[in-house]
Amino acid sequence: MMGAAGQLIVKRYRLVRALGQGSMGIVWEGHDTLLDRAVAVRQVLFPPDLRESRKAELTQRLAREARQAERLRHPHVAAVHDVAEEDGTTYVVMELVRSRSLDGIVASEGPLTPEHAAAVARNVLSALTYAHASGVRHGDVRPANVLLGHDGRVLLADFGTGALAADPAFVRAGPERSPAHGNPVSATRGVSAFIGPERAAGGAPTAASDLWSLGATIHLAVTGRPPGVTPQDVAGPLGEVVRGLLMREPRKRLSPEAAEHALAELQAVAPAPARPAEGRSRTRLIAGIAAAVLVAGAVGGWAVLRPGSEAGSRTPLAATASPSASRPPAASPSPKPVKPLKLTSYRSPEGWRASAPKGWTRRAVDGGTRWYDPRSGAQLTVEVIAQPGTDPLKELRDGQVSLRPTMTAYRKIRLNETSSEYGTAADWEFTWTQRKSQAYLAKGVTYHQYRRIIATESTASVLTWTTTADQWERLRPTIVRSISLFTPPATG
């Protein structure tokens, strides 16, 4: 039975307006009356002539897949909130993302540049790597399900329903229709054009088939068409990634680690995109600790977001420094101990608590709070964003890739996971010479920076200490003490 605007599902989700119709049913903008938030609601519609036993089988499978997807919490996954049944109809409740789909952008504006496509693909790969590690397969990776949010985020949608998208019951249910106008979507952008050879032969979704679909998605992003039987040649390093992912034999396909490395290299040489307009949502992640603001410390550690970050390298922990203890900033031998400065505690309206040297100037900056010492030029910036699913080490690795081409004499001291009583955490310590003067930083001066990211169930906190290199030893005990006293907002 078709839904209707105003209808209340399971006494909680109210349908507001239809956004689009596809082979699996209708996607509605909805309202969660319990949590008072906007949601997307997929009303799953089966063909009217489908046998009841087959319908029951698909309903059970859909519920199982959706329940598995519910546990995914990642910056580049459009979250699945709930699955419900009302009068024999299944509804999947998802995060509502104000966005444009990748296929819609390509159709209206033309193919993306290789650098932009690499940035988008890297975010999607991050979501897939995370989901696969959690035992979840997507099954319907294609441009229509890659969303470029108005807030700068890139998300992969339809986890929980994608695994059934290629089922004959839905494939024969009719073409997809665009959310805006209800016009049939070209068959070259439908499900069949983006499923791997083994899926087309009737196989179940696998991690390898998701990677093939990612390759096909990149192909469309830069050429304007899916790969088809004979993929159109994609030039340059991105072409090597596409061809590696589109290998017919699953075991021969490019690994997620190799694809991540290649895409990161492409992003590292790309020009930084413009900063999002003032007032846009700040629910985005560290999604790129972009060079201009990261080094400046002018807005602290959350970068001016590029349209994506993310999949950081999945290098085994053994390849990095040991995370067994929360180590302080590295010290050079000193002839006599230096006492930390006196600290003043500050509790923010959002509930986090930080400690900064007494007498330093405190002021609000875009996205955080900064303490600054005008005499030495040292500064502490704290930023806390309500964002679950953060991988601190991954985010810092992404920041290093983006940052290094913009710096002179960069030297990494550490980049490793560390322990925290509040959740997962990672540290990044490095020095560099400033290339040009900007807020609080002088051209030609060598600086030392220590950054810690702490991820709780619902927030990510970035603590950034920046000093001139010659002030580091004097302030190191203060930095160690300050970081140890930080507490993020309470969860729950």
GROMACS .gro file of C-alpha atoms in nm:
model
  492
    1MET     CA    1   0.000   0.000   0.000
    2MET     CA    2   0.138   0.341  -0.096
    3GLY     CA    3   0.209   0.577   0.189
    4ALA     CA    4   0.066   0.927   0.215
    5ALA     CA    5   0.193   1.258   0.347
    6GLY     CA    6   0.094   1.297   0.711
    7GLN     CA    7   0.080   0.923   0.776
    8LEU     CA    8   0.229   0.814   1.111
    9ILE     CA    9   0.435   0.495   1.105
   10VAL     CA   10   0.454   0.283   1.423
   11LYS     CA   11   0.324   0.585   1.618
   12ARG     CA   12   0.657   0.759   1.571
   13TYR     CA   13   0.766   0.846   1.215
   14ARG     CA   14   0.548   1.089   1.023
   15LEU     CA   15   0.578   1.095   0.643
   16VAL     CA   16   0.624   1.452   0.521
   17ARG     CA   17   0.679   1.438   0.145
   18ALA     CA   18   0.801   1.195  -0.120
   19LEU     CA   19   1.159   1.255  -0.232
   20GLY     CA   20   1.189   0.991  -0.502
   21GLN     CA   21   1.080   0.650  -0.622
   22GLY     CA   22   1.298   0.356  -0.716
   23SER     CA   23   1.271  -0.012  -0.783
   24MET     CA   24   1.260  -0.085  -0.409
   25GLY     CA   25   0.986   0.165  -0.329
   26ILE     CA   26   0.952   0.527  -0.223
   27VAL     CA   27   1.190   0.743  -0.021
   28TRP     CA   28   1.014   0.998   0.199
   29GLU     CA   29   1.128   1.290   0.401
   30GLY     CA   30   0.997   1.207   0.745
   31HIS     CA   31   0.991   1.339   1.099
   32ASP     CA   32   1.086   1.138   1.405
   33THR     CA   33   0.830   1.264   1.654
   34LEU     CA   34   1.006   1.099   1.948
   35LEU     CA   35   1.348   1.260   1.891
   36ASP     CA   36   1.212   1.564   1.703
   37ARG     CA   37   1.442   1.530   1.406
   38ALA     CA   38   1.414   1.500   1.030
   39VAL     CA   39   1.476   1.154   0.884
   40ALA     CA   40   1.458   0.973   0.553
   41VAL     CA   41   1.210   0.686   0.536
   42ARG     CA   42   1.231   0.420   0.266
   43GLN     CA   43   0.894   0.254   0.215
   44VAL     CA   44   0.973  -0.085   0.064
   45LEU     CA   45   0.720  -0.188  -0.201
   46PHE     CA   46   0.710  -0.538  -0.349
   47PRO     CA   47   0.562  -0.623  -0.689
   48PRO     CA   48   0.190  -0.698  -0.643
   49ASP     CA   49   0.220  -1.040  -0.807
   50LEU     CA   50   0.501  -1.159  -0.577
   51ARG     CA   51   0.420  -1.482  -0.391
   52GLU     CA   52   0.357  -1.438  -0.019
   53SER     CA   53   0.629  -1.689   0.071
   54ARG     CA   54   0.880  -1.497  -0.142
   55LYS     CA   55   0.766  -1.166   0.006
   56ALA     CA   56   0.811  -1.305   0.359
   57GLU     CA   57   1.159  -1.427   0.270
   58LEU     CA   58   1.264  -1.088   0.134
   59THR     CA   59   1.108  -0.903   0.427
   60GLN     CA   60   1.307  -1.112   0.675
   61ARG     CA   61   1.626  -1.062   0.478
   62LEU     CA   62   1.567  -0.689   0.451
   63ALA     CA   63   1.508  -0.660   0.826
   64ARG     CA   64   1.824  -0.859   0.896
   65GLU     CA   65   2.037  -0.647   0.664
   66ALA     CA   66   1.895  -0.323   0.805
   67ARG     CA   67   1.957  -0.434   1.162
   68GLN     CA   68   2.319  -0.509   1.075
   69ALA     CA   69   2.355  -0.169   0.914
   70GLU     CA   70   2.211   0.003   1.223
   71ARG     CA   71   2.536  -0.048   1.411
   72LEU     CA   72   2.743   0.137   1.152
   73ARG     CA   73   2.848   0.480   1.276
   74HIS     CA   74   3.099   0.646   1.048
   75PRO     CA   75   3.145   0.999   0.910
   76HIS     CA   76   3.086   0.877   0.554
   77VAL     CA   77   2.798   0.638   0.612
   78ALA     CA   78   2.441   0.768   0.594
   79ALA     CA   79   2.319   0.613   0.918
   80VAL     CA   80   2.037   0.360   0.942
   81HIS     CA   81   1.830   0.447   1.248
   82ASP     CA   82   1.550   0.190   1.254
   83VAL     CA   83   1.350  -0.067   1.061
   84ALA     CA   84   0.977  -0.090   1.125
   85GLU     CA   85   0.670  -0.266   0.990
   86GLU     CA   86   0.322  -0.118   0.960
   87ASP     CA   87   0.023  -0.297   0.802
   88GLY     CA   88   0.249  -0.545   0.629
   89THR     CA   89   0.478  -0.280   0.479
   90THR     CA   90   0.844  -0.248   0.577
   91TYR     CA   91   0.998   0.095   0.641
   92VAL     CA   92   1.369   0.162   0.680
   93VAL     CA   93   1.443   0.485   0.869
   94MET     CA   94   1.769   0.655   0.775
   95GLU     CA   95   1.967   0.973   0.826
   96LEU     CA   96   1.830   1.255   0.610
   97VAL     CA   97   2.117   1.412   0.419
   98ARG     CA   98   2.060   1.747   0.251
   99SER     CA   99   2.263   1.671  -0.056
  100ARG     CA  100   2.299   1.602  -0.426
  101SER     CA  101   2.378   1.258  -0.561
  102LEU     CA  102   2.698   1.203  -0.755
  103ASP     CA  103   2.513   1.088  -1.066
  104GLY     CA  104   2.293   1.399  -1.054
  105ILE     CA  105   2.597   1.626  -1.034
  106VAL     CA  106   2.768   1.453  -1.326
  107ALA     CA  107   2.447   1.465  -1.532
  108SER     CA  108   2.394   1.837  -1.475
  109GLU     CA  109   2.749   1.970  -1.451
  110GLY     CA  110   2.962   1.716  -1.634
  111PRO     CA  111   3.237   1.480  -1.513
  112LEU     CA  112   3.449   1.563  -1.210
  113THR     CA  113   3.818   1.642  -1.227
  114PRO     CA  114   4.040   1.343  -1.137
  115GLU     CA  115   4.139   1.514  -0.809
  116HIS     CA  116   3.779   1.579  -0.708
  117ALA     CA  117   3.676   1.226  -0.806
  118ALA     CA  118   3.966   1.086  -0.602
  119ALA     CA  119   3.854   1.283  -0.296
  120VAL     CA  120   3.497   1.156  -0.328
  121ALA     CA  121   3.613   0.800  -0.394
  122ARG     CA  122   3.841   0.805  -0.093
  123ASN     CA  123   3.551   0.891   0.134
  124VAL     CA  124   3.339   0.612  -0.013
  125LEU     CA  125   3.630   0.369   0.024
  126SER     CA  126   3.662   0.475   0.388
  127ALA     CA  127   3.295   0.393   0.447
  128LEU     CA  128   3.329   0.056   0.273
  129THR     CA  129   3.647  -0.038   0.459
  130TYR     CA  130   3.480   0.040   0.789
  131ALA     CA  131   3.162  -0.150   0.697
  132HIS     CA  132   3.352  -0.454   0.569
  133ALA     CA  133   3.555  -0.466   0.891
  134SER     CA  134   3.220  -0.468   1.075
  135GLY     CA  135   3.094  -0.760   0.867
  136VAL     CA  136   2.853  -0.553   0.658
  137ARG     CA  137   2.843  -0.552   0.277
  138HIS     CA  138   2.673  -0.273   0.087
  139GLY     CA  139   2.569  -0.445  -0.234
  140ASP     CA  140   2.457  -0.136  -0.427
  141VAL     CA  141   2.752   0.102  -0.452
  142ARG     CA  142   2.677   0.337  -0.741
  143PRO     CA  143   2.670   0.712  -0.807
  144ALA     CA  144   2.303   0.744  -0.710
  145ASN     CA  145   2.394   0.630  -0.359
  146VAL     CA  146   2.697   0.861  -0.320
  147LEU     CA  147   2.571   1.182  -0.164
  148LEU     CA  148   2.760   1.511  -0.162
  149GLY     CA  149   2.610   1.699   0.131
  150HIS     CA  150   2.544   2.069   0.130
  151ASP     CA  151   2.761   2.083   0.444
  152GLY     CA  152   3.064   1.943   0.259
  153ARG     CA  153   3.032   1.581   0.367
  154VAL     CA  154   3.044   1.283   0.132
  155LEU     CA  155   2.828   0.989   0.238
  156LEU     CA  156   2.746   0.643   0.108
  157ALA     CA  157   2.374   0.578   0.145
  158ASP     CA  158   2.143   0.276   0.136
  159PHE     CA  159   2.331   0.043   0.370
  160GLY     CA  160   2.081  -0.221   0.475
  161THR     CA  161   1.877  -0.210   0.156
  162GLY     CA  162   2.154  -0.212  -0.104
  163ALA     CA  163   2.221  -0.584  -0.062
  164LEU     CA  164   1.874  -0.657  -0.203
  165ALA     CA  165   1.880  -0.403  -0.484
  166ALA     CA  166   1.993  -0.657  -0.745
  167ASP     CA  167   1.737  -0.918  -0.643
  168PRO     CA  168   1.512  -1.012  -0.940
  169ALA     CA  169   1.204  -0.918  -0.738
  170PHE     CA  170   1.316  -0.555  -0.731
  171VAL     CA  171   1.495  -0.537  -1.065
  172ARG     CA  172   1.171  -0.621  -1.245
  173ALA     CA  173   0.972  -0.378  -1.032
  174GLY     CA  174   1.054  -0.089  -1.264
  175PRO     CA  175   1.308   0.186  -1.326
  176GLU     CA  176   1.426   0.428  -1.067
  177ARG     CA  177   1.291   0.780  -1.080
  178SER     CA  178   1.476   1.095  -0.992
  179PRO     CA  179   1.381   1.251  -0.659
  180ALA     CA  180   1.326   1.593  -0.809
  181HIS     CA  181   1.103   1.521  -1.105
  182GLY     CA  182   1.003   1.157  -1.102
  183ASN     CA  183   1.157   1.102  -1.445
  184PRO     CA  184   1.297   0.753  -1.513
  185VAL     CA  185   1.669   0.732  -1.450
  186SER     CA  186   1.880   0.617  -1.744
  187ALA     CA  187   1.946   0.245  -1.742
  188THR     CA  188   2.317   0.322  -1.760
  189ARG     CA  189   2.288   0.467  -1.410
  190GLY     CA  190   2.070   0.197  -1.261
  191VAL     CA  191   2.166  -0.098  -1.044
  192SER     CA  192   2.280  -0.338  -1.318
  193ALA     CA  193   2.549  -0.104  -1.458
  194PHE     CA  194   2.737  -0.100  -1.129
  195ILE     CA  195   2.734  -0.457  -0.999
  196GLY     CA  196   3.041  -0.673  -1.045
  197PRO     CA  197   3.058  -0.969  -1.282
  198GLU     CA  198   3.012  -1.220  -1.003
  199ARG     CA  199   2.701  -1.038  -0.881
  200ALA     CA  200   2.560  -1.027  -1.232
  201ALA     CA  201   2.605  -1.405  -1.243
  202GLY     CA  202   2.387  -1.441  -0.933
  203GLY     CA  203   2.647  -1.422  -0.659
  204ALA     CA  204   2.591  -1.264  -0.319
  205PRO     CA  205   2.736  -0.925  -0.227
  206THR     CA  206   3.097  -0.942  -0.107
  207ALA     CA  207   3.366  -0.696  -0.010
  208ALA     CA  208   3.530  -0.755  -0.348
  209SER     CA  209   3.208  -0.686  -0.538
  210ASP     CA  210   3.164  -0.360  -0.347
  211LEU     CA  211   3.514  -0.259  -0.461
  212TRP     CA  212   3.427  -0.336  -0.824
  213SER     CA  213   3.121  -0.114  -0.787
  214LEU     CA  214   3.340   0.161  -0.644
  215GLY     CA  215   3.562   0.136  -0.952
  216ALA     CA  216   3.256   0.164  -1.176
  217THR     CA  217   3.138   0.466  -0.975
  218ILE     CA  218   3.473   0.642  -1.019
  219HIS     CA  219   3.456   0.560  -1.390
  220LEU     CA  220   3.124   0.742  -1.423
  221ALA     CA  221   3.246   1.030  -1.210
  222VAL     CA  222   3.531   1.114  -1.450
  223THR     CA  223   3.391   0.996  -1.786
  224GLY     CA  224   3.018   1.054  -1.747
  225ARG     CA  225   2.931   0.690  -1.814
  226PRO     CA  226   2.958   0.353  -1.637
  227PRO     CA  227   3.230   0.114  -1.755
  228GLY     CA  228   3.010  -0.121  -1.957
  229VAL     CA  229   3.166  -0.424  -2.123
  230THR     CA  230   3.478  -0.234  -2.232
  231PRO     CA  231   3.567   0.039  -1.981
  232GLN     CA  232   3.658   0.376  -2.130
  233ASP     CA  233   4.019   0.454  -2.065
  234VAL     CA  234   4.076   0.682  -1.765
  235ALA     CA  235   4.412   0.851  -1.792
  236GLY     CA  236   4.676   0.900  -1.528
  237PRO     CA  237   4.711   0.758  -1.176
  238LEU     CA  238   4.333   0.755  -1.123
  239GLY     CA  239   4.303   0.531  -1.428
  240GLU     CA  240   4.531   0.279  -1.261
  241VAL     CA  241   4.299   0.274  -0.960
  242VAL     CA  242   3.991   0.230  -1.179
  243ARG     CA  243   4.143  -0.052  -1.383
  244GLY     CA  244   4.268  -0.221  -1.066
  245LEU     CA  245   3.922  -0.216  -0.907
  246LEU     CA  246   3.749  -0.332  -1.226
  247MET     CA  247   3.950  -0.652  -1.265
  248ARG     CA  248   3.710  -0.931  -1.356
  249GLU     CA  249   3.860  -1.180  -1.111
  250PRO     CA  250   3.783  -1.071  -0.753
  251ARG     CA  251   4.115  -1.199  -0.620
  252LYS     CA  252   4.304  -0.983  -0.870
  253ARG     CA  253   4.131  -0.658  -0.777
  254LEU     CA  254   4.315  -0.373  -0.614
  255SER     CA  255   4.322  -0.408  -0.237
  256PRO     CA  256   4.155  -0.141  -0.020
  257GLU     CA  257   4.497  -0.047   0.120
  258ALA     CA  258   4.650   0.002  -0.225
  259ALA     CA  259   4.350   0.198  -0.346
  260GLU     CA  260   4.359   0.419  -0.036
  261HIS     CA  261   4.726   0.494  -0.084
  262ALA     CA  262   4.681   0.585  -0.450
  263LEU     CA  263   4.379   0.806  -0.383
  264ALA     CA  264   4.559   0.979  -0.096
  265GLU     CA  265   4.850   1.060  -0.326
  266LEU     CA  266   4.609   1.214  -0.576
  267GLN     CA  267   4.453   1.426  -0.303
  268ALA     CA  268   4.790   1.539  -0.175
  269VAL     CA  269   4.872   1.714  -0.502
  270ALA     CA  270   4.524   1.862  -0.552
  271PRO     CA  271   4.460   2.229  -0.472
  272ALA     CA  272   4.269   2.286  -0.149
  273PRO     CA  273   3.901   2.363  -0.209
  274ALA     CA  274   3.737   2.680  -0.086
  275ARG     CA  275   3.620   2.702   0.270
  276PRO     CA  276   3.250   2.631   0.330
  277ALA     CA  277   3.033   2.938   0.377
  278GLU     CA  278   2.978   3.071   0.727
  279GLY     CA  279   2.677   2.919   0.897
  280ARG     CA  280   2.690   2.577   0.736
  281SER     CA  281   2.652   2.273   0.958
  282ARG     CA  282   2.952   2.180   1.171
  283THR     CA  283   2.853   1.817   1.207
  284ARG     CA  284   3.134   1.736   0.969
  285LEU     CA  285   3.443   1.561   1.094
  286ILE     CA  286   3.806   1.642   1.081
  287ALA     CA  287   3.750   1.560   0.719
  288GLY     CA  288   4.079   1.685   0.612
  289ILE     CA  289   4.309   1.868   0.843
  290ALA     CA  290   4.365   2.108   0.555
  291ALA     CA  291   4.688   2.291   0.537
  292ALA     CA  292   4.592   2.655   0.553
  293VAL     CA  293   4.411   2.641   0.883
  294LEU     CA  294   4.571   2.340   1.036
  295VAL     CA  295   4.919   2.482   1.048
  296ALA     CA  296   4.805   2.828   1.128
  297GLY     CA  297   4.628   2.710   1.434
  298ALA     CA  298   4.416   3.008   1.346
  299VAL     CA  299   4.107   2.796   1.378
  300GLY     CA  300   4.274   2.506   1.546
  301GLY     CA  301   4.278   2.146   1.441
  302TRP     CA  302   3.956   2.101   1.249
  303ALA     CA  303   4.043   2.189   0.902
  304VAL     CA  304   3.861   2.397   0.658
  305LEU     CA  305   3.694   2.093   0.526
  306ARG     CA  306   3.768   1.955   0.192
  307PRO     CA  307   3.484   1.743   0.055
  308GLY     CA  308   3.604   1.441   0.219
  309SER     CA  309   3.875   1.288   0.408
  310GLU     CA  310   3.897   1.003   0.528
  311ALA     CA  311   3.969   0.654   0.473
  312GLY     CA  312   4.299   0.677   0.641
  313SER     CA  313   4.546   0.403   0.596
  314ARG     CA  314   4.469   0.072   0.756
  315THR     CA  315   4.834   0.005   0.826
  316PRO     CA  316   4.864  -0.245   1.114
  317LEU     CA  317   4.936  -0.088   1.448
  318ALA     CA  318   5.269  -0.267   1.465
  319ALA     CA  319   5.390  -0.036   1.191
  320THR     CA  320   5.339   0.265   1.417
  321ALA     CA  321   5.456   0.358   1.761
  322SER     CA  322   5.325   0.151   2.049
  323PRO     CA  323   4.988   0.264   2.186
  324SER     CA  324   5.038   0.099   2.521
  325ALA     CA  325   5.065   0.424   2.708
  326SER     CA  326   4.953   0.781   2.666
  327ARG     CA  327   5.294   0.929   2.601
  328PRO     CA  328   5.371   1.296   2.659
  329PRO     CA  329   5.515   1.520   2.391
  330ALA     CA  330   5.868   1.415   2.305
  331ALA     CA  331   6.145   1.578   2.499
  332SER     CA  332   6.508   1.646   2.428
  333PRO     CA  333   6.762   1.599   2.707
  334SER     CA  334   6.751   1.895   2.943
  335PRO     CA  335   7.011   1.986   3.204
  336LYS     CA  336   6.750   2.065   3.469
  337PRO     CA  337   6.376   2.009   3.504
  338VAL     CA  338   6.132   2.281   3.407
  339LYS     CA  339   5.820   2.335   3.615
  340PRO     CA  340   5.482   2.367   3.441
  341LEU     CA  341   5.311   2.703   3.440
  342LYS     CA  342   5.014   2.760   3.668
  343LEU     CA  343   4.695   2.650   3.495
  344THR     CA  344   4.341   2.784   3.505
  345SER     CA  345   4.048   2.547   3.449
  346TYR     CA  346   3.777   2.639   3.201
  347ARG     CA  347   3.443   2.462   3.163
  348SER     CA  348   3.269   2.526   2.833
  349PRO     CA  349   2.892   2.566   2.791
  350GLU     CA  350   2.901   2.239   2.594
  351GLY     CA  351   3.034   2.051   2.897
  352TRP     CA  352   3.401   1.990   2.813
  353ARG     CA  353   3.675   2.109   3.049
  354ALA     CA  354   4.025   2.233   2.958
  355SER     CA  355   4.317   2.383   3.148
  356ALA     CA  356   4.535   2.664   3.008
  357PRO     CA  357   4.816   2.875   3.153
  358LYS     CA  358   4.698   3.147   3.388
  359GLY     CA  359   4.695   3.490   3.227
  360TRP     CA  360   4.675   3.371   2.868
  361THR     CA  361   4.412   3.537   2.649
  362ARG     CA  362   4.106   3.322   2.581
  363ARG     CA  363   3.877   3.386   2.287
  364ALA     CA  364   3.624   3.198   2.078
  365VAL     CA  365   3.736   3.112   1.725
  366ASP     CA  366   3.555   2.945   1.438
  367GLY     CA  367   3.476   2.599   1.568
  368GLY     CA  368   3.655   2.617   1.901
  369THR     CA  369   3.830   2.807   2.180
  370ARG     CA  370   4.186   2.940   2.177
  371TRP     CA  371   4.423   3.046   2.454
  372TYR     CA  372   4.711   3.264   2.336
  373ASP     CA  373   5.026   3.404   2.495
  374PRO     CA  374   5.121   3.728   2.316
  375ARG     CA  375   5.471   3.722   2.464
  376SER     CA  376   5.584   3.384   2.337
  377GLY     CA  377   5.329   3.331   2.059
  378ALA     CA  378   5.233   2.991   2.205
  379GLN     CA  379   4.872   2.883   2.182
  380LEU     CA  380   4.630   2.608   2.279
  381THR     CA  381   4.318   2.542   2.073
  382VAL     CA  382   4.036   2.309   2.177
  383GLU     CA  383   3.759   2.204   1.942
  384VAL     CA  384   3.481   1.959   2.023
  385ILE     CA  385   3.227   1.844   1.766
  386ALA     CA  386   2.922   1.622   1.820
  387GLN     CA  387   3.025   1.351   1.577
  388PRO     CA  388   3.022   0.976   1.643
  389GLY     CA  389   3.234   0.728   1.451
  390THR     CA  390   3.567   0.911   1.454
  391ASP     CA  391   3.887   0.715   1.391
  392PRO     CA  392   4.150   0.946   1.547
  393LEU     CA  393   4.457   0.782   1.393
  394LYS     CA  394   4.301   0.775   1.049
  395GLU     CA  395   4.210   1.142   1.068
  396LEU     CA  396   4.560   1.243   1.170
  397ARG     CA  397   4.715   1.036   0.893
  398ASP     CA  398   4.485   1.210   0.645
  399GLY     CA  399   4.592   1.544   0.787
  400GLN     CA  400   4.958   1.458   0.736
  401VAL     CA  401   4.900   1.368   0.370
  402SER     CA  402   4.718   1.696   0.307
  403LEU     CA  403   4.957   1.908   0.509
  404ARG     CA  404   5.304   1.807   0.399
  405PRO     CA  405   5.301   1.958   0.049
  406THR     CA  406   5.222   2.299   0.200
  407MET     CA  407   5.510   2.308   0.448
  408THR     CA  408   5.882   2.364   0.458
  409ALA     CA  409   6.113   2.134   0.658
  410TYR     CA  410   5.832   1.914   0.793
  411ARG     CA  411   5.958   1.660   1.049
  412LYS     CA  412   5.728   1.402   1.203
  413ILE     CA  413   5.811   1.315   1.562
  414ARG     CA  414   5.521   1.080   1.624
  415LEU     CA  415   5.190   0.972   1.475
  416ASN     CA  416   5.034   0.691   1.675
  417GLU     CA  417   4.737   0.563   1.868
  418THR     CA  418   4.742   0.625   2.240
  419SER     CA  419   4.537   0.533   2.543
  420SER     CA  420   4.260   0.747   2.689
  421GLU     CA  421   4.012   0.680   2.966
  422TYR     CA  422   3.742   0.849   2.759
  423GLY     CA  423   3.763   0.653   2.434
  424THR     CA  424   3.997   0.601   2.139
  425ALA     CA  425   4.273   0.856   2.088
  426ALA     CA  426   4.574   0.936   1.875
  427ASP     CA  427   4.866   1.180   1.885
  428TRP     CA  428   5.053   1.368   1.616
  429GLU     CA  429   5.365   1.569   1.697
  430PHE     CA  430   5.577   1.746   1.437
  431THR     CA  431   5.784   2.053   1.352
  432TRP     CA  432   5.786   2.272   1.041
  433THR     CA  433   5.905   2.604   0.910
  434GLN     CA  434   5.628   2.848   0.822
  435ARG     CA  435   5.620   2.924   0.450
  436LYS     CA  436   5.430   3.253   0.471
  437SER     CA  437   5.297   3.477   0.746
  438GLN     CA  438   4.938   3.439   0.860
  439ALA     CA  439   4.737   3.470   1.179
  440TYR     CA  440   4.964   3.408   1.480
  441LEU     CA  441   5.241   3.257   1.265
  442ALA     CA  442   5.544   3.432   1.114
  443LYS     CA  443   5.715   3.352   0.787
  444GLY     CA  444   6.044   3.164   0.822
  445VAL     CA  445   5.992   3.070   1.188
  446THR     CA  446   6.019   2.704   1.292
  447TYR     CA  447   5.722   2.582   1.498
  448HIS     CA  448   5.649   2.273   1.705
  449GLN     CA  449   5.296   2.135   1.726
  450TYR     CA  450   5.133   1.859   1.932
  451ARG     CA  451   4.783   1.743   1.847
  452ARG     CA  452   4.561   1.490   2.023
  453ILE     CA  453   4.223   1.364   1.905
  454ILE     CA  454   3.996   1.190   2.156
  455ALA     CA  455   3.685   1.013   2.025
  456THR     CA  456   3.398   0.921   2.256
  457GLU     CA  457   3.069   0.755   2.159
  458SER     CA  458   2.921   1.087   2.050
  459THR     CA  459   3.198   1.349   2.019
  460ALA     CA  460   3.545   1.409   1.882
  461SER     CA  461   3.779   1.649   2.064
  462VAL     CA  462   4.090   1.802   1.909
  463LEU     CA  463   4.355   1.955   2.136
  464THR     CA  464   4.628   2.148   1.957
  465TRP     CA  465   4.935   2.302   2.121
  466THR     CA  466   5.158   2.519   1.901
  467THR     CA  467   5.482   2.690   2.007
  468THR     CA  468   5.793   2.819   1.839
  469ALA     CA  469   6.063   2.551   1.835
  470ASP     CA  470   6.282   2.742   2.081
  471GLN     CA  471   5.997   2.765   2.335
  472TRP     CA  472   5.906   2.395   2.323
  473GLU     CA  473   6.125   2.266   2.605
  474ARG     CA  474   6.016   2.544   2.838
  475LEU     CA  475   5.649   2.472   2.776
  476ARG     CA  476   5.660   2.095   2.741
  477PRO     CA  477   5.574   2.017   3.107
  478THR     CA  478   5.283   2.261   3.084
  479ILE     CA  479   5.158   2.092   2.767
  480VAL     CA  480   5.177   1.746   2.926
  481ARG     CA  481   4.984   1.867   3.230
  482SER     CA  482   4.724   2.055   3.027
  483ILE     CA  483   4.646   1.759   2.801
  484SER     CA  484   4.620   1.520   3.095
  485LEU     CA  485   4.356   1.743   3.259
  486PHE     CA  486   4.126   1.771   2.957
  487THR     CA  487   3.782   1.606   2.988
  488PRO     CA  488   3.537   1.576   2.697
  489PRO     CA  489   3.162   1.629   2.738
  490ALA     CA  490   2.977   1.359   2.926
  491THR     CA  491   2.804   1.104   2.701
  492GLY     CA  492   2.453   0.978   2.724
   0.00000   0.00000   0.00000
